Tab-separated table of C-alpha atoms in Angstrom:
chain	number	residue	atom	x	y	z
A	84	MET	CA	-47.268	-7.948	38.686
A	85	GLU	CA	-47.204	-8.958	41.693
A	86	LEU	CA	-43.705	-10.341	43.075
A	87	ASN	CA	-45.456	-13.749	45.287
A	88	ASN	CA	-46.073	-15.338	42.257
A	89	THR	CA	-43.678	-17.386	40.498
A	90	GLN	CA	-40.211	-17.101	40.419
A	91	GLN	CA	-40.514	-16.982	36.832
A	92	GLU	CA	-42.721	-14.052	37.380
A	93	ARG	CA	-40.915	-12.482	40.235
A	94	TRP	CA	-37.501	-12.106	38.166
A	95	GLU	CA	-39.219	-10.508	35.644
A	96	TYR	CA	-40.576	-7.592	37.927
A	97	ILE	CA	-36.953	-7.584	38.946
A	98	ASP	CA	-35.797	-6.891	35.202
A	99	ALA	CA	-37.763	-4.176	35.533
A	100	TYR	CA	-36.877	-2.709	38.244
A	101	LEU	CA	-33.606	-3.129	37.248
A	102	ARG	CA	-34.669	-2.009	33.605
A	103	ASN	CA	-35.717	1.076	35.486
A	104	GLU	CA	-39.045	-0.249	33.699
A	105	LEU	CA	-41.377	0.661	37.434
A	106	ASN	CA	-43.077	3.856	38.152
A	107	THR	CA	-42.438	5.224	41.312
A	108	GLU	CA	-45.478	3.218	42.842
A	109	GLU	CA	-44.196	-0.354	42.479
A	110	LYS	CA	-40.300	1.301	42.520
A	111	ALA	CA	-41.048	2.668	45.972
A	112	ASN	CA	-42.930	-0.718	47.477
A	113	PHE	CA	-40.531	-2.941	45.872
A	114	GLU	CA	-37.467	-1.473	47.359
A	115	ASP	CA	-39.175	-1.627	50.679
A	116	GLN	CA	-39.637	-5.170	50.270
A	117	LEU	CA	-35.763	-5.670	49.321
A	118	SER	CA	-34.945	-3.921	52.381
A	119	THR	CA	-37.242	-6.765	54.560
A	120	ASN	CA	-36.332	-9.694	52.054
A	121	SER	CA	-33.119	-11.377	51.984
A	122	SER	CA	-34.255	-13.813	49.041
A	123	LEU	CA	-35.280	-11.676	46.501
A	124	GLN	CA	-32.104	-9.045	47.617
A	125	GLU	CA	-30.287	-13.312	46.595
A	126	GLU	CA	-32.336	-13.204	44.007
A	127	VAL	CA	-31.932	-9.532	42.819
A	128	THR	CA	-27.943	-9.622	43.760
A	129	SER	CA	-27.861	-13.323	41.306
A	130	ILE	CA	-29.777	-11.586	38.085
A	131	ARG	CA	-27.938	-8.692	38.559
A	132	THR	CA	-24.324	-11.103	38.651
A	133	ALA	CA	-25.469	-12.973	35.561
A	134	SER	CA	-27.082	-9.771	33.381
A	135	THR	CA	-23.592	-8.133	34.284
A	136	LEU	CA	-22.031	-11.164	32.622
A	137	ILE	CA	-24.291	-11.326	29.899
A	138	ARG	CA	-22.865	-7.435	29.059
A	139	SER	CA	-19.370	-7.865	28.807
A	140	TYR	CA	-20.147	-10.894	26.761
A	141	GLY	CA	-22.283	-8.766	24.788
A	142	GLN	CA	-20.216	-6.025	23.829
A	143	ARG	CA	-17.239	-9.003	23.949
A	144	GLU	CA	-18.867	-10.164	20.978
A	145	GLU	CA	-19.715	-7.191	18.851
A	146	LEU	CA	-15.866	-6.426	19.269
A	147	LYS	CA	-15.675	-9.958	18.289
A	148	GLU	CA	-18.166	-8.612	15.218
A	149	ILE	CA	-16.238	-5.591	14.496
A	150	HIS	CA	-12.827	-7.040	14.325
A	151	LYS	CA	-14.119	-9.817	11.992
A	152	LYS	CA	-15.607	-7.087	10.009
A	153	MET	CA	-12.530	-4.790	9.945
A	154	VAL	CA	-10.073	-7.661	9.116
A	155	SER	CA	-11.582	-8.840	6.547
A	156	LEU	CA	-12.008	-5.611	4.986
A	157	GLN	CA	-8.398	-5.168	5.431
A	158	LYS	CA	-7.271	-7.772	3.929
A	159	ARG	CA	-9.963	-6.841	0.656
A	160	ASN	CA	-8.059	-3.551	0.598
A	161	GLN	CA	-4.458	-5.882	0.764
A	162	ASP	CA	-5.738	-8.410	-2.523
A	163	THR	CA	-6.751	-4.562	-3.802
A	164	SER	CA	-3.499	-2.654	-3.628
A	165	THR	CA	-1.921	-6.394	-4.298
A	166	GLN	CA	-4.140	-6.440	-7.399
A	167	ASN	CA	-3.479	-2.792	-8.381
A	168	ILE	CA	0.410	-3.261	-8.436
A	169	ARG	CA	0.616	-6.381	-10.192
A	170	PHE	CA	-0.934	-4.187	-13.004
A	171	TYR	CA	1.141	-1.585	-12.997
A	172	LEU	CA	4.194	-4.963	-13.225
A	173	ARG	CA	2.071	-5.712	-15.926
A	174	ILE	CA	2.563	-2.949	-18.011
A	175	ALA	CA	6.077	-2.243	-16.880
A	176	ALA	CA	7.344	-6.307	-17.941
A	177	ILE	CA	5.351	-5.339	-21.460
A	178	ILE	CA	7.129	-2.187	-21.837
A	179	VAL	CA	10.148	-3.371	-20.736
A	180	PHE	CA	9.322	-6.146	-23.122
A	181	LEU	CA	8.814	-3.696	-25.665
A	182	VAL	CA	11.938	-2.036	-25.491
A	183	VAL	CA	13.609	-4.742	-25.049
A	184	ALA	CA	12.325	-6.097	-28.689
A	185	TRP	CA	12.848	-2.889	-29.718
A	186	SER	CA	16.529	-3.171	-29.342
A	187	ALA	CA	17.369	-6.620	-30.067
A	188	ILE	CA	15.605	-5.756	-33.469
A	189	GLY	CA	16.934	-2.828	-34.178
A	190	PHE	CA	20.410	-4.734	-32.691
A	191	MET	CA	19.846	-6.859	-35.493
A	192	SER	CA	18.946	-5.004	-38.294
A	193	LEU	CA	22.153	-3.051	-37.010
A	194	ASN	CA	24.272	-2.149	-40.306
A	195	PRO	CA	27.232	0.076	-41.760
A	196	ASN	CA	24.193	0.683	-45.077
A	197	SER	CA	20.880	0.541	-42.657
A	198	LEU	CA	22.891	3.415	-40.183
A	199	TYR	CA	24.151	5.321	-43.456
A	200	SER	CA	20.914	5.263	-44.894
A	201	ASP	CA	19.491	6.592	-41.442
A	202	ASP	CA	21.539	9.027	-40.644
A	203	PHE	CA	23.875	10.427	-43.821
A	204	SER	CA	23.030	13.501	-45.493
A	205	SER	CA	23.762	14.746	-48.281
A	206	PHE	CA	26.590	17.698	-48.229
A	207	THR	CA	24.044	20.020	-49.160
A	208	SER	CA	25.482	23.667	-50.979
A	209	ASP	CA	23.750	27.331	-52.695
A	210	ALA	CA	23.892	28.048	-56.132
A	211	VAL	CA	27.286	29.298	-56.908
A	212	ARG	CA	26.526	32.985	-56.721
A	213	GLY	CA	27.507	35.834	-59.757
A	214	GLU	CA	28.467	34.382	-63.387
A	215	ALA	CA	31.014	31.853	-64.287
A	216	GLY	CA	34.522	34.225	-64.509
A	217	PRO	CA	37.656	35.032	-62.689
A	218	LYS	CA	36.306	34.082	-59.441
A	219	HIS	CA	34.645	30.948	-60.741
A	220	PRO	CA	36.586	29.538	-63.519
A	221	LYS	CA	34.009	27.413	-66.215
A	222	THR	CA	34.815	23.953	-65.221
A	223	GLU	CA	34.162	25.170	-61.317
A	224	TYR	CA	30.973	27.004	-62.223
A	225	LEU	CA	29.900	24.237	-63.986
A	226	ILE	CA	30.214	21.157	-61.483
A	227	HIS	CA	29.050	23.163	-58.678
A	228	THR	CA	25.889	23.785	-60.269
A	229	GLU	CA	25.479	20.041	-61.746
A	230	TYR	CA	25.744	19.594	-58.418
A	231	VAL	CA	22.661	21.358	-56.787
A	232	ASN	CA	21.046	20.143	-59.433
A	233	ALA	CA	21.652	16.439	-58.371
A	234	ASN	CA	23.700	15.530	-61.764
A	235	TYR	CA	25.934	13.471	-59.648
A	236	VAL	CA	26.988	11.143	-62.797
A	237	ARG	CA	27.180	14.552	-65.259
A	238	VAL	CA	29.908	15.764	-61.813
A	239	VAL	CA	32.327	12.803	-62.116
A	240	GLU	CA	32.132	13.728	-66.350
A	241	LEU	CA	32.875	16.995	-66.173
A	242	TYR	CA	35.338	16.254	-62.995
A	243	LYS	CA	37.669	13.958	-64.665
A	244	GLY	CA	37.215	16.686	-67.514
A	245	SER	CA	39.051	19.354	-65.106
A	246	LYS	CA	42.693	19.660	-65.935
A	247	GLU	CA	42.845	22.029	-62.733
A	248	LYS	CA	41.336	19.991	-60.413
A	249	SER	CA	40.571	22.775	-57.912
A	250	LEU	CA	39.666	21.823	-53.860
A	251	MET	CA	35.848	22.961	-54.199
A	252	GLU	CA	35.913	20.717	-57.206
A	253	THR	CA	37.805	17.640	-55.863
A	254	PHE	CA	35.360	17.930	-52.698
A	255	LEU	CA	32.001	18.185	-55.242
A	256	ALA	CA	33.617	14.984	-56.859
A	257	GLY	CA	33.641	12.976	-53.734
A	258	ASN	CA	30.288	14.164	-52.890
A	259	ALA	CA	29.048	12.999	-56.057
A	260	TYR	CA	31.143	9.490	-56.336
A	261	LEU	CA	29.435	8.857	-52.647
A	262	ALA	CA	26.316	9.541	-53.677
A	263	LEU	CA	26.906	7.150	-56.585
A	264	ASN	CA	28.065	4.539	-53.964
A	265	GLN	CA	31.712	4.080	-55.040
A	266	ALA	CA	32.524	4.648	-52.079
A	267	SER	CA	36.531	3.960	-52.129
A	268	THR	CA	36.922	6.459	-54.939
A	269	ALA	CA	34.803	9.221	-52.318
A	270	ILE	CA	37.205	8.114	-49.546
A	271	TYR	CA	40.264	9.337	-52.430
A	272	CYS	CA	39.182	12.824	-53.059
A	273	PHE	CA	37.864	13.275	-50.056
A	274	LYS	CA	42.132	12.868	-48.624
A	275	GLN	CA	43.481	14.599	-51.298
A	276	VAL	CA	41.260	17.337	-50.061
A	277	LEU	CA	42.635	17.338	-46.744
A	278	TYR	CA	46.189	17.122	-48.387
A	279	LEU	CA	46.033	19.678	-50.699
A	280	SER	CA	43.657	22.276	-47.350
A	281	ALA	CA	47.393	21.423	-46.001
A	282	LYS	CA	49.761	22.077	-48.369
A	283	GLU	CA	47.927	25.121	-49.407
A	284	ASN	CA	47.409	26.400	-46.206
A	285	THR	CA	42.958	26.325	-47.097
A	286	TYR	CA	40.936	25.019	-45.249
A	287	GLY	CA	37.688	26.325	-45.948
A	288	TYR	CA	36.479	22.757	-46.810
A	289	TYR	CA	38.971	20.994	-44.478
A	290	GLN	CA	36.116	19.801	-41.983
A	291	GLU	CA	33.383	18.755	-44.386
A	292	ALA	CA	36.016	16.844	-45.700
A	293	GLU	CA	36.419	15.268	-42.853
A	294	TYR	CA	32.628	14.877	-41.843
A	295	TYR	CA	32.435	13.325	-45.798
A	296	LEU	CA	35.681	10.670	-45.420
A	297	ALA	CA	34.543	9.368	-42.007
A	298	TRP	CA	31.124	8.570	-43.862
A	299	SER	CA	33.133	7.029	-47.463
A	300	TYR	CA	34.716	4.861	-44.621
A	301	LEU	CA	31.409	3.329	-43.433
A	302	ARG	CA	29.948	3.219	-46.406
A	303	ASN	CA	33.053	0.947	-48.125
A	304	ASN	CA	33.013	-0.814	-44.768
A	305	GLN	CA	36.327	1.131	-42.865
A	306	LEU	CA	34.013	1.045	-39.937
A	307	ASP	CA	37.265	0.899	-37.374
A	308	ASP	CA	38.531	4.189	-39.631
A	309	ALA	CA	35.214	5.901	-39.627
A	310	ILE	CA	34.912	5.898	-36.418
A	311	LYS	CA	38.072	7.263	-35.421
A	312	LEU	CA	37.038	10.120	-37.888
A	313	PHE	CA	33.656	10.455	-36.162
A	314	ASP	CA	34.817	10.414	-32.697
A	315	LYS	CA	37.681	13.389	-33.839
A	316	ILE	CA	34.469	15.486	-34.659
A	317	ARG	CA	32.564	14.089	-32.049
A	318	ARG	CA	35.228	15.768	-29.584
A	319	SER	CA	36.346	18.729	-30.970
A	320	GLU	CA	33.762	21.464	-30.105
A	321	PHE	CA	34.772	23.964	-32.849
A	322	HIS	CA	33.978	21.235	-35.868
A	323	VAL	CA	31.242	22.116	-37.866
A	324	HIS	CA	29.803	18.971	-38.154
A	325	ASN	CA	30.104	18.774	-34.447
A	326	GLY	CA	26.484	18.379	-33.650
A	327	ASP	CA	25.935	16.251	-35.584
A	328	VAL	CA	27.810	13.294	-34.373
A	329	ASP	CA	25.876	13.425	-31.513
A	330	SER	CA	26.524	10.318	-27.836
A	331	TRP	CA	23.151	8.067	-29.413
A	332	PHE	CA	24.239	8.010	-33.396
A	333	TYR	CA	28.417	7.848	-32.097
A	334	TRP	CA	26.495	4.692	-29.699
A	335	LYS	CA	25.278	2.765	-32.387
A	336	LEU	CA	28.929	2.984	-34.586
A	337	LYS	CA	30.627	2.030	-31.377
A	338	LEU	CA	27.012	-1.244	-31.456
A	339	LEU	CA	28.032	-1.815	-34.790
A	340	GLN	CA	31.555	-2.618	-33.668
A	341	TRP	CA	30.716	-4.481	-30.656
A	342	LYS	CA	28.480	-6.456	-32.756
A	343	ARG	CA	31.305	-7.056	-36.008
A	344	ARG	CA	33.359	-8.863	-32.831
B	153	MET	CA	-8.507	0.894	5.091
B	154	LYS	CA	-10.443	4.003	6.095
B	155	ILE	CA	-13.796	5.389	6.933
B	156	GLY	CA	-14.556	8.481	6.696
B	157	LYS	CA	-14.767	10.351	10.203
B	158	ARG	CA	-11.720	11.547	12.139
B	159	TYR	CA	-12.480	11.372	15.749
B	160	SER	CA	-10.245	12.907	18.473
B	161	ASP	CA	-8.611	10.937	21.424
B	162	GLU	CA	-11.990	12.518	23.965
B	163	GLU	CA	-13.854	11.645	21.653
B	164	ILE	CA	-13.069	8.261	21.146
B	165	ILE	CA	-12.870	8.013	24.832
B	166	GLN	CA	-16.110	9.642	25.105
B	167	LEU	CA	-17.847	7.565	22.450
B	168	VAL	CA	-17.015	3.866	24.487
B	169	LYS	CA	-17.403	5.466	27.923
B	170	PHE	CA	-20.707	6.202	27.704
B	171	GLY	CA	-22.239	4.642	24.033
B	172	ARG	CA	-23.959	1.209	22.915
B	173	ASN	CA	-23.416	1.772	20.187
B	174	LEU	CA	-18.956	0.932	19.564
B	175	GLU	CA	-18.995	0.214	15.658
B	176	GLN	CA	-17.630	3.303	14.549
B	177	PRO	CA	-15.180	4.472	17.472
B	178	ILE	CA	-13.595	0.891	17.295
B	179	SER	CA	-13.820	0.254	13.289
B	180	TYR	CA	-12.089	3.948	13.645
B	181	LEU	CA	-8.642	2.277	16.383
B	182	TYR	CA	-8.975	-0.089	13.032
B	183	THR	CA	-8.458	2.754	10.497
B	184	GLU	CA	-5.554	3.921	12.591
B	185	HIS	CA	-3.820	1.593	14.279
B	186	PHE	CA	-4.198	-1.857	13.145
B	187	GLU	CA	-1.419	-2.464	10.756
B	188	ASN	CA	1.149	-0.447	13.155
B	189	LEU	CA	0.224	-2.763	15.535
B	190	THR	CA	-0.210	-5.717	14.055
B	191	ASN	CA	2.912	-4.821	12.139
B	192	PHE	CA	5.295	-4.545	15.886
B	193	ILE	CA	3.911	-7.848	16.362
B	194	ARG	CA	4.939	-10.270	13.480
B	195	LYS	CA	8.008	-7.780	14.136
B	196	ASN	CA	8.481	-9.603	17.267
B	197	LYS	CA	7.792	-13.099	16.381
B	198	GLY	CA	4.064	-13.271	16.050
B	199	SER	CA	2.105	-13.988	12.779
B	200	GLN	CA	-0.651	-12.913	10.841
B	201	GLN	CA	-3.212	-14.639	13.098
B	202	ASP	CA	-1.411	-13.655	16.177
B	203	ALA	CA	-1.134	-10.133	14.959
B	204	GLU	CA	-4.942	-10.137	15.078
B	205	ASP	CA	-6.220	-11.552	17.902
B	206	ILE	CA	-3.880	-9.478	20.020
B	207	PHE	CA	-4.967	-6.544	17.943
B	208	GLN	CA	-8.760	-8.092	19.151
B	209	GLU	CA	-7.519	-8.415	22.487
B	210	THR	CA	-6.250	-4.514	22.535
B	211	ILE	CA	-9.004	-3.540	21.625
B	212	ILE	CA	-11.397	-5.543	24.057
B	213	THR	CA	-9.201	-4.207	27.467
B	214	PHE	CA	-8.809	-0.617	25.737
B	215	VAL	CA	-12.942	-0.956	26.141
B	216	ASP	CA	-13.049	-2.513	29.592
B	217	LEU	CA	-10.859	-0.078	31.098
B	218	VAL	CA	-11.924	3.291	29.810
B	219	GLU	CA	-16.072	1.276	30.743
B	220	ARG	CA	-14.098	2.008	33.576
B	221	GLU	CA	-12.253	4.900	33.582
B	222	LYS	CA	-8.808	3.259	34.033
B	223	PHE	CA	-7.499	5.170	31.418
B	224	ARG	CA	-7.145	8.796	32.820
B	225	GLY	CA	-5.370	10.243	29.371
B	226	GLU	CA	-2.046	10.522	30.810
B	227	SER	CA	-0.679	9.175	27.132
B	228	SER	CA	-2.076	9.195	24.338
B	229	ILE	CA	-4.436	6.490	22.951
B	230	LYS	CA	-1.637	4.999	19.922
B	231	THR	CA	1.044	4.402	23.034
B	232	PHE	CA	-1.698	3.024	25.214
B	233	LEU	CA	-2.768	1.071	22.847
B	234	TYR	CA	0.892	-0.431	21.714
B	235	ALA	CA	1.151	-0.841	25.866
B	236	ILE	CA	-1.543	-2.630	25.796
B	237	ALA	CA	-0.889	-5.029	23.051
B	238	ARG	CA	3.054	-4.927	23.853
B	239	ASN	CA	1.957	-6.512	27.316
B	240	ILE	CA	-0.391	-8.705	26.031
B	241	TRP	CA	1.628	-10.923	23.579
B	242	LEU	CA	4.314	-10.608	26.606
B	243	ASN	CA	2.046	-12.498	28.543
B	244	GLU	CA	1.274	-14.704	24.985
B	245	LEU	CA	4.901	-14.920	24.507
B	246	LYS	CA	6.450	-15.898	28.040
B	247	LYS	CA	3.073	-18.600	27.488
B	248	ARG	CA	4.854	-20.017	24.338
B	249	ASP	CA	8.362	-20.100	26.623
B	250	ARG	CA	9.798	-17.098	24.440
B	251	MET	CA	12.478	-14.931	25.373
B	252	PHE	CA	12.856	-12.452	23.580
B	253	ILE	CA	11.030	-9.595	22.516
B	254	ARG	CA	12.482	-6.039	20.617
B	255	ASP	CA	11.005	-3.348	21.910
B	256	THR	CA	9.515	-0.315	19.669
B	257	GLU	CA	7.706	1.591	21.298
B	258	SER	CA	8.319	1.631	25.660
B	259	TYR	CA	5.802	2.720	27.665
B	260	GLU	CA	6.870	1.508	31.187
B	261	PRO	CA	4.897	0.058	33.940
B	262	GLN	CA	5.606	3.444	36.174
B	263	SER	CA	1.674	5.256	36.112
B	264	LYS	CA	-1.222	4.122	37.231
B	265	GLU	CA	-2.556	4.027	34.336
B	266	SER	CA	-0.061	0.991	33.790
B	267	GLU	CA	-0.550	-0.151	37.265
B	268	ASP	CA	-4.755	-0.443	35.507
B	269	LEU	CA	-3.600	-2.195	32.791
B	270	GLN	CA	-1.387	-5.144	34.196
B	271	GLU	CA	-4.243	-5.863	36.685
B	272	ALA	CA	-6.979	-5.473	33.730
B	273	LEU	CA	-4.765	-8.023	31.472
B	274	ILE	CA	-4.885	-10.545	34.332
B	275	LYS	CA	-8.292	-9.695	35.016
B	276	ASN	CA	-9.184	-10.396	31.774
B	277	GLU	CA	-8.366	-13.744	31.946
B	278	SER	CA	-10.435	-14.920	34.500
B	279	LYS	CA	-12.724	-13.126	32.974
B	280	GLN	CA	-12.536	-15.011	29.248
B	281	LYS	CA	-13.511	-17.616	31.051
B	282	VAL	CA	-16.521	-17.415	33.229
B	283	LEU	CA	-17.863	-15.334	29.939
B	284	GLU	CA	-16.897	-19.020	28.238
B	285	LEU	CA	-19.781	-19.861	30.847
B	286	ILE	CA	-22.335	-18.337	28.614
B	287	GLU	CA	-21.316	-19.991	25.440
B	288	GLN	CA	-22.349	-23.621	26.648
B	289	LEU	CA	-26.375	-21.952	27.522
B	290	GLY	CA	-26.519	-22.414	23.641
B	291	GLU	CA	-26.996	-20.245	20.291
B	292	THR	CA	-30.761	-19.382	21.002
B	293	CYS	CA	-30.426	-19.003	25.167
B	294	LYS	CA	-27.700	-16.426	24.168
B	295	LYS	CA	-29.430	-14.525	21.917
B	296	ILE	CA	-32.374	-14.039	23.414
B	297	LEU	CA	-30.367	-12.458	26.232
B	298	VAL	CA	-28.029	-11.106	24.960
B	299	TYR	CA	-30.458	-9.323	22.981
B	300	TYR	CA	-32.313	-8.616	26.373
B	301	TYR	CA	-29.312	-7.743	28.747
B	302	TYR	CA	-26.909	-5.704	26.591
B	303	GLU	CA	-29.054	-4.138	23.622
B	304	ASN	CA	-31.137	-3.482	26.540
B	305	LEU	CA	-34.545	-4.886	23.353
B	306	SER	CA	-38.035	-6.051	24.586
B	307	MET	CA	-40.011	-8.576	24.592
B	308	LYS	CA	-41.859	-7.845	21.677
B	309	GLU	CA	-38.962	-6.764	19.966
B	310	ILE	CA	-37.027	-10.393	20.584
B	311	TYR	CA	-40.013	-11.555	19.472
B	312	GLU	CA	-40.849	-9.742	16.163
B	313	ARG	CA	-36.760	-10.072	15.876
B	314	MET	CA	-36.874	-14.532	16.599
B	315	HIS	CA	-40.328	-15.272	14.996
B	316	TYR	CA	-41.356	-16.635	17.616
B	317	GLU	CA	-45.051	-17.752	17.989
B	318	SER	CA	-45.742	-15.149	20.634
B	319	GLU	CA	-43.795	-12.870	22.847
B	320	GLN	CA	-44.887	-15.042	26.148
B	321	VAL	CA	-42.668	-18.026	24.816
B	322	VAL	CA	-40.105	-15.321	24.934
B	323	ARG	CA	-40.105	-14.815	28.083
B	324	ASN	CA	-41.122	-18.936	29.029
B	325	GLN	CA	-37.281	-19.310	27.294
B	326	LYS	CA	-35.722	-16.066	28.683
B	327	TYR	CA	-36.488	-17.590	32.469
B	328	LYS	CA	-35.521	-20.908	31.515
B	329	CYS	CA	-32.134	-19.044	30.049
B	330	MET	CA	-31.679	-17.030	32.587
B	331	LYS	CA	-32.661	-20.061	35.291
B	332	LYS	CA	-29.614	-21.797	33.916
B	333	LEU	CA	-27.131	-19.805	33.711
B	334	ILE	CA	-27.646	-18.820	37.525
B	335	ASP	CA	-27.792	-22.103	38.653
B	336	TRP	CA	-24.169	-22.657	36.964
B	337	ILE	CA	-22.653	-20.007	38.993
B	338	ASP	CA	-24.452	-20.795	42.147
B	339	THR	CA	-23.542	-24.247	41.735
B	340	ASN	CA	-19.980	-23.637	41.598
B	341	PRO	CA	-18.594	-22.082	44.022
B	342	GLY	CA	-15.196	-20.941	42.377
B	343	MET	CA	-16.977	-19.329	39.890
B	344	LYS	CA	-19.121	-17.713	41.769
B	345	ASN	CA	-16.239	-16.233	43.125
B	346	THR	CA	-14.960	-15.385	39.873
B	347	VAL	CA	-17.671	-13.009	39.230
B	348	LYS	CA	-17.947	-11.871	42.631
B	349	GLU	CA	-14.441	-10.268	42.567
B	350	LEU	CA	-14.888	-9.574	38.856
B	351	LEU	CA	-18.171	-7.200	39.496
B	352	ALA	CA	-16.232	-6.253	42.714
B	353	TYR	CA	-12.863	-4.684	40.685
B	354	GLY	CA	-15.695	-3.338	37.772
B	355	THR	CA	-17.593	-1.259	40.131
B	356	GLU	CA	-14.454	0.253	42.550
């Protein structure tokens, strides 16, 4: 390539020099001319200046492209995070809705009967040990046997026919009346047990009678009386039925009371 | 926003200073600092768009300073980026006549690095105006010149990439574009002086 050709060829030669593409001999010849030729020096300076500007511009454009790419990536990630958050919020909302719906249904359907049928367990007793005799008078023995066999009508008949109604007979009769849905008679029996226990100073059936009296109140729609007694059992750490009156059950009772008001 | 490889400050400096491919180290800087820095701008009365623009300018200034060895490692890259962003944003707020900025991470202009930063910001504004000249060359000229002078492609590679009829057509086109640019610089004395100053600043 000759330097004395057109400007275009000269500039291409200068580019080759600036890009270090000339061989040693070409480079030496060019630098010889450059040292003496002022117009060539000006042209080299102009091209160097312009190419430096273009490099700065190119770099800025590259940085702008990276910026665009990274900002859009950032936005995509944010969108994904937002979508994830929305998804989890939806799940949470569904769970909250289900819990609220379940609570509402529970609240609407809550009544003494439902509470009774859900939570009540009737009194269970082992078969009377041994035979009828002085320790187990005949009627008491029979009532107990019939109760264990869930023959509640028979229990009531035997109880009515009993001349000397013992604590045990009265207690089992109370439970039999409760099973037969005769709550007010059951209440009478359990109150009798409490009264006689206190009078005779024998407390074998006292706590059991309290517990089933509370259930009888509930069955008889005497909610305030039931709550009072259940609360007493709940607070008495050593009561035999303390564990049966848990907070959840008590909360349902209070809810029922609130619903009635 | 996460990319795979992690870079130390020193590796980033080396890659920016000598590398042609800025994508990896710069993308890494976005991954590590974009969120915090844009939050900083937003907390100081900037919009999301302001924050993005300031971050872009911050990166451009950072690359410029590193290439000219004006970042001496007196602070971490994170602190340095905050300092750049803070200064650019303060200048922008002054332009918008706002008075208040809440400081979160101070970087007092006491070191040589900070002085260089202030100077770089002033020069950058002039540089931006000069570079806008290249925008006026048109898409084809910009592409050919950037391919040749920035990406160091050969005429053959440019001809293949831009689908010209022949390599000679590219040569002719590149000459015309270059002539146009040089004529603009030569015929505008103000521009010529600014360019000279910038080049002198870049090589001092």
